[in-house]
XYZ file of C-alpha atoms in Angstrom:
777
model
C 90.648 144.906 49.520
C 87.509 145.966 51.416
C 84.888 143.395 50.495
C 83.228 142.931 53.861
C 80.650 145.688 53.590
C 79.731 145.103 49.955
C 79.281 141.383 50.505
C 76.131 141.868 52.550
C 74.457 144.761 50.787
C 72.256 142.649 48.516
C 70.109 141.262 51.308
C 70.375 144.078 53.862
C 69.070 147.018 51.893
C 65.506 147.720 50.888
C 65.269 147.473 47.155
C 63.005 149.471 44.893
C 61.222 147.808 42.006
C 63.778 149.273 39.649
C 66.591 147.643 41.633
C 64.713 144.328 41.741
C 64.164 144.341 37.988
C 67.818 145.225 37.411
C 68.866 142.260 39.555
C 66.394 140.045 37.684
C 68.011 141.073 34.391
C 71.521 140.464 35.732
C 70.521 137.055 37.113
C 69.743 135.860 33.587
C 73.444 135.790 32.760
C 74.649 134.251 36.025
C 71.882 131.918 37.191
C 70.139 130.702 34.054
C 72.968 130.127 31.592
C 73.026 126.359 32.206
C 69.247 125.904 32.365
C 68.658 127.918 29.194
C 71.021 125.769 27.082
C 69.299 122.477 27.981
C 67.127 122.477 24.788
C 70.342 121.796 22.879
C 70.537 118.215 24.111
C 67.309 117.074 25.852
C 65.495 115.525 22.869
C 68.742 114.253 21.427
C 69.586 112.406 24.667
C 66.011 111.167 25.138
C 65.831 109.550 21.695
C 69.476 108.452 21.596
C 68.905 104.744 22.071
C 66.122 103.591 24.381
C 63.093 104.720 22.351
C 62.391 105.475 18.699
C 60.362 108.221 17.097
C 57.336 106.607 15.435
C 54.553 107.896 13.175
C 52.003 107.731 16.003
C 53.885 110.565 17.769
C 53.116 108.989 21.169
C 56.814 109.043 22.077
C 57.356 112.696 21.181
C 54.093 113.811 22.837
C 54.882 111.811 25.976
C 58.407 113.221 26.148
C 57.034 116.780 25.799
C 54.488 116.150 28.543
C 57.226 114.843 30.853
C 59.412 117.871 30.087
C 56.571 120.330 30.734
C 55.519 118.861 34.070
C 59.102 118.324 35.220
C 59.925 121.976 34.529
C 56.715 123.027 36.261
C 57.044 120.907 39.396
C 60.788 120.998 40.096
C 62.263 124.400 39.118
C 58.999 126.376 39.343
C 57.131 124.861 42.292
C 59.939 123.361 44.371
C 62.759 125.876 43.932
C 61.071 129.179 43.052
C 58.203 128.983 45.537
C 59.562 126.793 48.370
C 63.318 126.212 48.528
C 64.271 129.858 47.863
C 62.573 130.759 51.161
C 65.068 128.593 53.088
C 67.886 131.125 52.780
C 70.633 131.519 55.356
C 70.808 135.294 55.889
C 70.325 135.778 52.166
C 72.630 132.935 51.078
C 71.550 129.723 49.386
C 72.881 126.306 48.434
C 73.447 122.957 50.096
C 75.718 124.416 52.758
C 73.185 127.125 53.568
C 70.675 124.404 54.504
C 73.340 122.540 56.481
C 74.323 125.770 58.242
C 70.704 126.427 59.244
C 70.432 122.941 60.718
C 73.750 123.352 62.562
C 72.491 126.456 64.314
C 69.045 125.144 65.181
C 70.125 121.700 66.364
C 73.820 122.185 67.308
C 75.167 119.534 64.968
C 78.070 121.577 63.593
C 81.142 119.713 62.370
C 83.412 122.601 63.404
C 85.352 121.518 66.505
C 86.098 124.963 67.972
C 82.548 126.283 68.269
C 81.767 128.541 71.226
C 78.623 129.666 72.961
C 79.794 133.190 72.117
C 79.235 132.428 68.424
C 75.509 132.086 69.090
C 75.429 135.773 70.075
C 76.305 136.830 66.522
C 73.523 138.849 64.926
C 73.511 136.593 61.851
C 73.504 133.456 64.025
C 70.299 134.205 65.871
C 67.244 132.239 64.893
C 64.540 133.951 62.902
C 61.621 132.452 64.881
C 62.856 132.548 68.507
C 59.446 132.762 70.169
C 57.845 129.639 68.721
C 58.319 126.335 70.477
C 59.142 123.221 68.521
C 56.484 120.567 68.206
C 56.868 117.431 70.289
C 58.234 115.578 67.264
C 60.535 118.478 66.432
C 61.904 118.519 69.964
C 62.512 114.770 69.899
C 64.183 115.045 66.489
C 66.420 117.876 67.695
C 67.492 116.022 70.871
C 68.114 112.849 68.849
C 70.380 114.688 66.409
C 72.282 116.378 69.237
C 72.796 113.144 71.191
C 73.896 110.788 68.443
C 77.198 111.548 66.760
C 76.431 109.014 64.018
C 73.436 111.052 62.867
C 75.530 114.224 62.899
C 78.148 112.546 60.722
C 75.430 111.270 58.394
C 74.072 114.811 58.046
C 77.564 116.086 57.231
C 78.133 113.276 54.705
C 74.774 114.103 53.081
C 75.823 117.738 52.657
C 79.228 116.668 51.329
C 77.624 114.277 48.818
C 75.684 117.234 47.446
C 78.874 119.317 47.349
C 80.805 116.547 45.561
C 78.075 116.161 42.958
C 78.169 119.928 42.351
C 81.924 119.601 41.743
C 81.236 116.683 39.394
C 78.681 118.809 37.592
C 81.411 121.444 37.222
C 83.300 118.885 35.133
C 80.381 117.522 33.124
C 78.230 120.575 32.357
C 80.902 122.558 30.449
C 81.737 119.470 28.376
C 78.068 118.707 27.631
C 77.015 122.304 26.913
C 79.933 123.184 24.659
C 79.918 119.861 22.813
C 76.147 120.097 22.229
C 76.475 123.648 20.919
C 79.310 122.667 18.573
C 77.398 119.591 17.367
C 75.431 121.846 15.018
C 78.243 121.465 12.490
C 77.064 117.889 11.814
C 74.286 119.260 9.624
C 76.825 120.949 7.371
C 79.081 117.980 6.637
C 79.093 114.247 6.246
C 78.739 112.024 9.289
C 82.191 110.502 8.887
C 83.805 113.941 8.991
C 81.899 115.960 11.590
C 83.189 113.928 14.552
C 86.731 114.868 13.609
C 85.745 118.535 13.796
C 83.416 118.586 16.836
C 85.891 117.241 19.392
C 88.870 119.517 18.522
C 86.643 122.623 18.334
C 84.973 121.760 21.647
C 88.358 121.164 23.295
C 89.738 124.487 22.013
C 86.706 126.353 23.410
C 87.004 124.571 26.764
C 90.742 125.298 27.056
C 90.094 128.966 26.283
C 87.261 129.050 28.816
C 89.383 127.685 31.667
C 92.472 129.674 30.653
C 90.556 132.941 30.987
C 89.179 132.157 34.455
C 91.910 134.072 36.294
C 90.687 137.334 34.743
C 87.385 136.961 36.587
C 83.849 137.143 35.263
C 83.470 140.835 36.097
C 85.498 141.819 33.018
C 83.086 140.179 30.593
C 80.163 139.666 32.934
C 78.229 142.589 31.470
C 77.915 140.529 28.276
C 76.445 137.469 30.004
C 72.885 138.714 30.482
C 72.498 140.047 26.887
C 73.802 136.747 25.495
C 71.313 134.679 27.530
C 68.479 137.103 26.704
C 69.350 136.844 23.000
C 69.530 133.047 23.243
C 66.168 132.726 25.030
C 64.506 135.088 22.550
C 66.063 133.072 19.731
C 64.861 129.633 20.892
C 61.422 130.896 21.933
C 60.911 132.639 18.562
C 62.005 129.541 16.640
C 59.758 127.446 18.877
C 56.770 129.697 18.244
C 57.462 129.577 14.479
C 57.604 125.757 14.530
C 54.359 125.563 16.519
C 52.460 127.799 14.118
C 54.029 126.313 10.989
C 54.103 122.594 11.746
C 51.598 121.711 14.479
C 49.433 124.411 16.131
C 47.694 121.743 18.251
C 50.899 120.663 19.995
C 49.602 122.225 23.228
C 47.338 119.182 23.625
C 50.475 117.096 24.268
C 50.960 118.892 27.590
C 48.209 116.770 29.134
C 49.491 114.271 31.744
C 47.562 111.563 29.862
C 50.385 111.478 27.318
C 52.860 110.561 30.056
C 50.786 107.484 30.849
C 50.516 106.531 27.166
C 54.257 107.104 26.743
C 55.192 104.730 29.554
C 52.526 102.187 28.546
C 53.888 101.941 25.010
C 57.616 102.213 25.640
C 57.700 100.427 29.047
C 61.317 99.782 30.122
C 62.761 101.812 27.256
C 60.612 104.792 28.224
C 61.700 104.546 31.834
C 65.364 104.518 30.789
C 64.799 107.500 28.485
C 63.765 109.597 31.504
C 67.490 110.059 32.073
C 67.508 112.246 28.944
C 64.316 114.119 29.894
C 65.912 114.860 33.271
C 68.428 117.134 31.524
C 65.709 119.756 31.011
C 66.184 120.840 34.653
C 69.990 120.982 34.723
C 70.955 124.274 36.298
C 67.840 124.539 38.491
C 69.959 124.249 41.625
C 71.800 127.431 40.559
C 68.683 129.442 41.407
C 69.198 128.515 45.047
C 72.992 128.318 45.077
C 73.405 131.843 43.607
C 70.774 133.411 45.860
C 73.425 135.396 47.740
C 74.344 137.358 44.618
C 70.799 138.520 43.935
C 67.502 138.501 45.820
C 64.697 136.010 46.161
C 62.206 138.239 44.356
C 64.528 139.015 41.441
C 65.206 135.317 40.766
C 61.478 134.518 40.982
C 60.582 137.303 38.542
C 63.272 136.320 36.013
C 62.250 132.661 35.963
C 58.469 132.961 35.980
C 58.190 135.853 33.524
C 60.912 135.052 30.986
C 62.971 131.879 31.413
C 60.118 129.434 32.023
C 57.885 130.601 29.105
C 60.870 130.697 26.727
C 61.904 127.142 27.576
C 58.361 125.805 27.250
C 57.994 127.427 23.813
C 61.377 126.021 22.740
C 60.475 122.444 23.723
C 56.985 122.705 22.217
C 58.501 123.996 18.978
C 60.933 121.087 18.740
C 58.121 118.616 19.428
C 55.888 120.294 16.819
C 58.608 119.959 14.169
C 59.404 116.337 15.031
C 55.723 115.405 15.053
C 55.660 116.165 11.313
C 59.071 114.682 10.469
C 59.296 110.963 11.157
C 61.811 109.753 8.572
C 65.133 111.380 9.466
C 68.018 109.563 7.789
C 70.184 109.790 10.925
C 68.541 109.344 14.318
C 71.352 111.346 15.956
C 69.932 114.421 14.241
C 66.799 114.279 16.402
C 67.437 117.327 18.517
C 67.668 121.060 18.449
C 69.409 122.071 15.239
C 67.255 119.928 12.946
C 64.238 122.034 13.987
C 65.993 125.345 13.221
C 65.178 126.820 9.781
C 68.120 126.142 7.489
C 68.958 129.768 6.744
C 69.227 130.528 10.480
C 71.424 127.619 11.541
C 74.790 129.385 11.333
C 73.850 132.448 13.423
C 71.971 130.206 15.882
C 75.072 127.997 16.132
C 77.213 131.012 17.066
C 74.700 132.243 19.658
C 74.452 128.700 21.077
C 78.228 128.491 21.536
C 78.242 131.841 23.378
C 75.300 130.744 25.567
C 77.060 127.447 26.333
C 80.178 129.342 27.419
C 78.057 131.557 29.695
C 76.330 128.516 31.210
C 79.669 126.776 31.725
C 81.128 129.876 33.354
C 78.308 129.931 35.901
C 78.821 126.315 36.973
C 82.620 126.744 37.151
C 82.233 129.772 39.432
C 79.731 127.799 41.500
C 82.269 124.979 41.841
C 84.879 127.427 43.135
C 82.334 128.760 45.622
C 81.336 125.336 46.977
C 84.991 124.346 47.447
C 85.632 127.571 49.368
C 82.676 126.782 51.634
C 83.919 123.218 52.211
C 87.373 124.565 53.057
C 85.890 127.101 55.499
C 84.036 124.303 57.303
C 87.197 122.197 57.567
C 86.098 119.649 54.962
C 88.534 120.395 52.132
C 92.286 121.061 52.027
C 93.187 124.741 52.078
C 93.724 126.080 48.561
C 94.731 129.414 47.120
C 91.678 131.634 46.682
C 92.014 134.675 44.429
C 89.289 137.327 44.569
C 88.926 138.594 41.019
C 86.624 141.519 41.818
C 86.722 144.152 44.555
C 82.986 144.802 44.146
C 81.464 141.340 44.006
C 82.486 139.070 46.857
C 81.369 135.832 45.191
C 83.673 136.073 42.199
C 86.673 133.967 43.110
C 89.271 131.911 41.277
C 91.070 128.822 42.596
C 94.047 128.001 40.327
C 94.593 124.384 41.390
C 90.914 123.472 41.066
C 90.603 125.327 37.762
C 93.292 123.256 36.051
C 92.023 120.000 37.571
C 88.538 120.783 36.253
C 89.961 121.586 32.815
C 91.864 118.299 32.559
C 88.852 116.288 33.714
C 86.571 118.194 31.342
C 88.854 117.516 28.375
C 89.103 113.854 29.389
C 85.290 113.534 29.406
C 84.972 115.301 26.039
C 87.663 113.223 24.314
C 86.662 109.995 26.038
C 82.913 110.104 25.344
C 82.687 112.160 22.118
C 78.864 112.095 22.181
C 76.101 113.821 24.109
C 74.380 110.566 25.073
C 76.971 109.399 27.600
C 77.755 112.961 28.698
C 74.045 113.468 29.345
C 73.812 110.245 31.374
C 76.696 111.409 33.538
C 75.424 114.968 33.991
C 71.883 113.822 34.738
C 72.941 111.640 37.643
C 74.977 114.463 39.191
C 72.079 116.929 38.858
C 69.390 114.676 40.317
C 71.601 113.617 43.244
C 72.069 117.255 44.285
C 68.301 117.731 44.090
C 67.658 114.665 46.258
C 70.098 115.980 48.867
C 68.311 119.349 48.836
C 64.957 117.595 49.306
C 66.227 115.605 52.308
C 67.799 118.644 53.989
C 64.718 120.769 53.259
C 62.490 118.299 55.114
C 64.612 118.804 58.248
C 64.589 122.579 57.752
C 60.772 122.550 57.578
C 60.560 120.846 61.002
C 63.545 122.279 62.882
C 63.964 125.762 61.399
C 60.525 126.717 60.101
C 58.932 124.772 62.983
C 56.136 123.446 60.790
C 54.201 120.217 61.104
C 56.034 116.972 60.505
C 53.255 115.987 58.084
C 54.154 118.961 55.890
C 57.776 117.766 55.818
C 56.684 114.230 54.982
C 54.430 115.513 52.199
C 57.334 117.536 50.781
C 59.658 114.523 50.800
C 57.088 112.106 49.410
C 55.912 114.393 46.596
C 59.219 115.759 45.330
C 61.278 112.762 46.500
C 59.127 110.394 44.417
C 59.596 112.482 41.272
C 63.342 112.773 41.809
C 63.718 109.114 42.787
C 62.075 108.121 39.490
C 64.619 110.171 37.544
C 67.459 109.008 39.803
C 66.672 105.337 39.072
C 66.526 106.066 35.332
C 69.951 107.735 35.534
C 71.516 105.092 37.750
C 70.546 102.306 35.348
C 72.890 103.981 32.828
C 75.861 103.324 35.116
C 77.945 101.608 32.443
C 76.922 104.158 29.801
C 78.486 107.219 31.404
C 76.703 107.538 34.762
C 79.750 106.031 36.493
C 81.694 109.268 35.933
C 79.973 111.476 38.567
C 79.971 108.561 41.010
C 83.718 108.030 40.520
C 84.458 111.763 40.806
C 82.275 112.058 43.907
C 83.978 109.099 45.575
C 87.394 110.634 44.934
C 86.399 114.051 46.282
C 84.528 112.456 49.199
C 87.653 110.483 50.096
C 89.748 113.661 50.012
C 87.174 115.517 52.120
C 86.793 112.712 54.650
C 90.531 112.191 55.088
C 91.119 115.931 55.523
C 88.204 116.373 57.931
C 89.185 113.279 59.927
C 92.837 114.329 60.179
C 91.915 117.915 61.099
C 89.532 116.686 63.797
C 92.122 114.299 65.288
C 94.738 117.057 65.251
C 92.368 119.399 67.082
C 91.529 116.678 69.625
C 95.265 116.238 70.280
C 95.592 119.986 70.856
C 92.571 119.933 73.149
C 93.867 117.012 75.211
C 97.400 118.389 75.479
C 96.678 122.055 76.093
C 97.973 123.479 79.344
C 96.235 125.715 81.821
C 96.729 129.416 82.321
C 98.117 128.602 85.779
C 100.952 126.707 84.103
C 101.821 129.771 82.056
C 101.715 132.026 85.116
C 104.044 129.727 87.032
C 106.730 129.650 84.329
C 108.641 132.707 85.545
C 110.165 131.398 88.786
C 110.740 127.840 87.514
C 112.444 128.459 84.175
C 113.693 132.000 84.430
C 111.563 133.175 81.506
C 112.951 136.188 79.682
C 110.571 138.721 78.086
C 111.949 140.210 74.884
C 110.733 143.340 73.098
C 107.983 143.088 70.507
C 104.656 141.356 69.972
C 104.485 137.585 69.711
C 101.506 136.292 67.691
C 100.951 132.602 68.457
C 98.604 131.035 65.902
C 96.395 128.288 67.299
C 93.133 126.499 66.547
C 92.164 126.517 70.235
C 89.700 129.046 71.594
C 90.747 128.443 75.229
C 93.827 127.271 77.097
C 97.480 127.341 76.029
C 98.294 125.210 72.961
C 100.815 122.396 73.248
C 102.903 123.945 70.493
C 103.613 126.975 72.698
C 104.498 124.913 75.755
C 106.824 122.874 73.528
C 108.430 126.105 72.314
C 108.838 127.839 75.672
C 110.224 124.828 77.530
C 112.969 124.499 74.914
C 113.565 128.235 74.518
C 112.563 129.970 77.794
C 111.751 133.394 76.347
C 108.770 135.092 74.802
C 107.732 138.594 73.857
C 106.723 141.436 76.144
C 103.220 141.318 74.586
C 101.911 137.851 73.758
C 98.754 137.296 71.707
C 97.205 133.873 71.128
C 95.488 134.300 67.770
C 92.744 131.975 66.519
C 91.293 132.527 63.037
C 88.178 130.391 62.719
C 85.012 129.911 60.693
C 81.513 129.887 62.141
C 78.390 128.266 60.603
C 76.932 131.512 59.247
C 77.500 132.997 55.771
C 78.824 136.344 57.001
C 80.160 137.854 60.213
C 79.792 141.620 60.393
C 82.988 143.670 60.788
C 81.565 145.073 64.031
C 81.575 141.517 65.482
C 84.795 140.305 63.893
C 87.096 140.113 66.955
C 86.695 138.432 70.323
C 89.415 139.747 72.653
C 90.277 138.681 76.195
C 93.119 138.812 78.708
C 94.970 135.733 79.951
C 96.193 136.133 83.515
C 96.837 139.406 85.366
C 97.134 142.707 83.516
C 100.869 143.040 84.150
C 101.605 139.846 82.181
C 100.434 141.496 78.926
C 99.073 138.198 77.542
C 95.916 138.312 75.414
C 93.705 136.038 73.353
C 92.158 137.217 70.092
C 89.639 135.140 68.137
C 88.947 136.324 64.585
C 85.647 135.006 63.244
C 84.662 134.598 59.595
C 81.553 133.195 57.931
C 81.783 130.443 55.343
C 81.247 132.982 52.522
C 83.348 135.773 54.018
C 86.484 137.114 52.422
C 89.457 136.656 54.724
C 91.474 139.825 55.002
C 94.525 139.332 52.846
C 96.302 142.642 53.181
C 98.680 144.370 55.590
C 95.764 146.050 57.353
C 95.048 142.863 59.316
C 97.969 143.462 61.694
C 96.851 147.044 62.249
C 93.252 145.930 62.918
C 94.496 143.303 65.349
C 96.565 145.768 67.373
C 93.696 148.272 67.381
C 91.291 145.596 68.647
C 93.642 144.814 71.561
C 93.970 148.545 72.296
C 90.197 149.000 72.183
C 89.784 146.058 74.569
C 92.221 147.677 77.010
C 90.354 150.979 76.808
C 86.918 149.426 77.334
C 87.744 147.335 80.370
C 85.998 149.801 82.712
C 83.208 150.586 80.218
C 79.896 148.935 81.238
C 78.519 149.150 77.685
C 81.011 146.562 76.474
C 79.510 143.244 75.418
C 81.310 140.533 77.383
C 80.993 136.812 76.824
C 82.582 133.982 78.765
C 84.488 131.255 77.014
C 83.539 127.669 77.684
C 85.770 124.702 78.212
C 88.719 126.510 79.778
C 91.300 124.348 81.539
C 92.140 125.569 84.997
C 90.413 128.001 87.261
C 91.082 131.181 85.267
C 87.964 131.742 83.177
C 88.530 134.132 80.314
C 86.029 136.889 79.693
C 86.020 137.822 76.022
C 84.889 141.166 74.624
C 83.352 141.670 71.177
C 85.412 144.263 69.311
C 84.753 145.552 65.791
C 87.291 146.517 63.176
C 88.491 150.161 63.271
C 86.534 150.896 60.078
C 83.254 150.138 61.899
C 84.066 151.966 65.129
C 84.808 155.619 64.474
C 84.876 156.341 68.198
C 87.374 153.625 69.055
C 91.162 153.581 69.281
C 92.946 154.250 65.986
C 96.520 154.323 64.781
C 97.330 157.359 62.689
C 100.075 159.773 61.758
C 100.638 162.691 64.124
C 98.421 165.746 63.856
C 97.835 168.711 66.140
C 94.243 167.579 66.861
C 93.023 164.816 69.200
C 94.153 163.367 72.440
C 96.825 160.705 72.204
C 99.745 159.018 73.748
C 103.318 160.170 73.164
C 104.493 159.545 69.650
C 106.434 156.373 68.949
C 108.102 154.852 65.919
C 106.627 152.088 63.804
C 108.971 149.743 61.934
C 107.527 147.832 59.019
C 109.507 144.634 59.474
C 107.858 142.935 56.504
C 109.991 144.821 53.964
C 113.650 144.312 53.203
C 114.418 148.001 53.672
C 112.868 149.072 56.965
C 110.756 152.175 56.594
C 110.263 154.287 59.707
C 107.383 156.649 60.230
C 105.953 158.428 63.235
C 102.613 157.024 64.414
C 100.556 157.005 67.608
C 97.385 155.738 69.234
C 94.556 158.238 69.120
C 92.369 157.615 72.179
C 88.832 159.100 72.454
C 88.310 161.522 75.341
C 85.359 159.540 76.713
C 85.418 157.371 78.679
C 88.515 158.423 80.572
C 91.067 155.686 80.975
C 93.024 155.058 84.151
C 96.803 155.145 84.500
C 97.063 151.352 84.359
C 95.255 151.182 81.010
C 97.336 154.082 79.693
C 100.547 152.263 80.671
C 99.211 149.087 79.061
C 98.483 150.955 75.827
C 101.950 152.478 75.892
C 103.512 149.002 76.301
C 101.416 147.705 73.409
C 102.555 150.532 71.134
C 106.196 150.117 72.142
C 105.922 146.405 71.437
C 104.514 147.114 67.992
C 107.342 149.534 67.385
C 109.824 146.742 68.149
C 108.109 144.493 65.600
C 105.667 141.590 65.371
C 106.850 137.978 65.331
C 104.510 135.279 64.018
C 104.929 131.974 65.877
C 103.429 129.224 63.733
C 103.032 125.582 64.558
C 104.441 123.165 61.984
C 102.872 119.879 63.039
C 103.668 116.433 61.724
C 100.724 114.125 62.299
C 101.186 110.380 62.719
C 98.894 107.635 63.933
C 99.837 106.468 67.418
C 101.052 102.957 68.097
C 98.332 100.334 68.161
C 96.182 102.140 65.577
C 94.404 100.135 62.913
C 95.863 99.781 59.438
C 93.120 101.953 57.922
C 93.797 104.748 60.412
C 97.533 104.585 59.709
C 96.816 104.700 55.978
C 94.505 107.696 56.328
C 96.695 109.672 58.762
C 100.269 108.739 57.852
C 99.826 108.856 54.092
C 96.500 110.418 53.102
C 96.290 113.347 55.521
C 100.036 113.969 55.505
C 100.066 114.114 51.692
C 97.171 116.587 51.663
C 98.767 118.674 54.430
C 102.085 118.940 52.599
C 100.367 120.022 49.380
C 97.863 122.472 50.860
C 98.267 126.034 52.029
C 98.939 126.991 55.638
C 95.993 128.383 57.577
C 97.785 131.741 57.890
C 98.704 132.139 54.221
C 95.693 134.382 53.622
C 97.065 136.810 56.230
C 100.266 137.372 54.197
C 102.563 136.629 57.120
C 106.014 138.117 56.309
C 108.734 135.469 56.073
C 111.271 137.680 57.854
C 109.051 137.755 60.958
C 107.980 134.114 60.965
C 109.091 131.524 63.497
C 107.919 127.958 62.857
C 107.857 125.494 65.734
C 107.907 121.848 64.684
C 106.110 119.229 66.741
C 105.059 115.637 66.238
C 101.374 114.857 66.843
C 100.606 111.230 67.672
C 96.854 110.923 67.206
């Protein structure tokens, strides 16, 4: 599955206007599904309990004014014109902001970072020539010196991630239930509740059950559905304005917000939790930036989505301003303003639009969990890539079914949009507050702007969001406790996993042995070298891991070619295939011991096919060939134990280096080494075929390198053995009760029920050797 190249095309190529407009059209189905369905429940949630619709119309005019200015200031001004510019190499979202800060201030939570990672093309800062202001320099040094602030920054990013996951539970329930609630106009009140919940549950079960097929199979329908829905609500809104109250535009004045709060007082403040729902889905514009382009998202929102939503809300307000005596206050909302002969087709379109909006937030939840896992903040889960063309379309089975159960529990437990809206509103506004806080740091540290500009950004947008946050938080007992409870659970899981992973890495770091120890093994233990390649998986980027010393002291033998393999993530969204491998030699050439570090970005697709082994061997061969080549980019590892510093060489994958060493079937053309046999040990029936290294004519390699290449090919012919560490982590004696609880029970439970770090490489069971070791941390 070759997804590496396609994953970066969106933001690397120059796009014509036709391409930009095509992306803008496609973004309607992916980005704006959630935001476009908010008219279904905003007025209904606003007038659910705290305020009443009176004949003076001050409440409905004030609510419309709040909706208009909230949509204008938050999605339009904040996200479209400011936040979208804070992309991380074309990617957006909470972790994109955190990644930018990690690179500019060195506050990364990843323990195995190297100076070599800063040489990545996507790692380099965009404004390298400008010096930070005096305040910016002090802020940067303060963040780098104090571990507490670094942890707080990580927790802030994780809070945003947890609230996004909570929104992945609440938004599908709220959107689908609100769409289905249109049936209440067709039957008696005592009967419609018995129909709404089962129908909503059936739709939700079908939605989650179809996730494993991927959105690409039906994704072409998403944009037309959202376009049809937006045209539908804007047309109905325009009809209601012209038919019921053509002067409704006067209610957009901010004066009506003041009158609204003056009349309703505490009730009006509490009702802001319902008005807040008009901006649900705004964060998707930034989170899904990597799938489209900044310009395409701006065009789609400003030219189509924003005007359609404003017309829809104005139309509802115009209708309600002329209808004050509605027998059932729960009918104040969307469907009551739809002409009666259009309600059935509008109901069907609304259900389809709600499914599209739910699909977008579910996919976004999968994406944020993958990013957390890449940064070592979430247990490793099975990630299925449902499309070979679009790198962001993934499916996580375990998370999918957990989300479905939680979503059904919310739907059956609440059974009304009021409490669902309270819960969803708090999750949405918390993510926005996190984005505002991180953006203020990005303005100073990354954009290198004045601190006063950052303060103005925080004060202006933070005040608006804090007002809505307080109105949502006051509804704690009326549904707002759900996202808080879900976030606490996910935060606990993330913290325990991150803490245990960090302690495990610290144990490895403290107990690693030097290269000198490895070189001195021969005469002391009588080490035997057996045929084949030994791949030792480790999290360390330097030194010899304790798991290998434990193995070799109990079984004094290892393979004729030994490779210490580290697969790690770096705080950038993508690592180019040409910079994928870092390869170095451990000890003298005749020992045939190498280190290979495979680097992935937090949005990269890990290679999950049999080509990984071939790429790995080719990268070692290319390293051997380039040792005397001055054009090779060498970097020195930091933190090595002992006196033998390792010089690492950046090697690309064979697909990106046509002039490098390749493995291919024999042909009469090209210069190569003598033919050898390859045995595919991963299959039950061993299949033999003749293969060889094809070595470019220039530069010429010496006899020593040729012999080294021949040994490498012979070792591959003998087979590859994967030596994996199977660690059991326990808190050391004298640890506190909380640490024992976290490590001995929490982390160990998560470790036993998560995937191994090498599962994505499809390591064959027949060639796997697991070495058990107890870690006392």
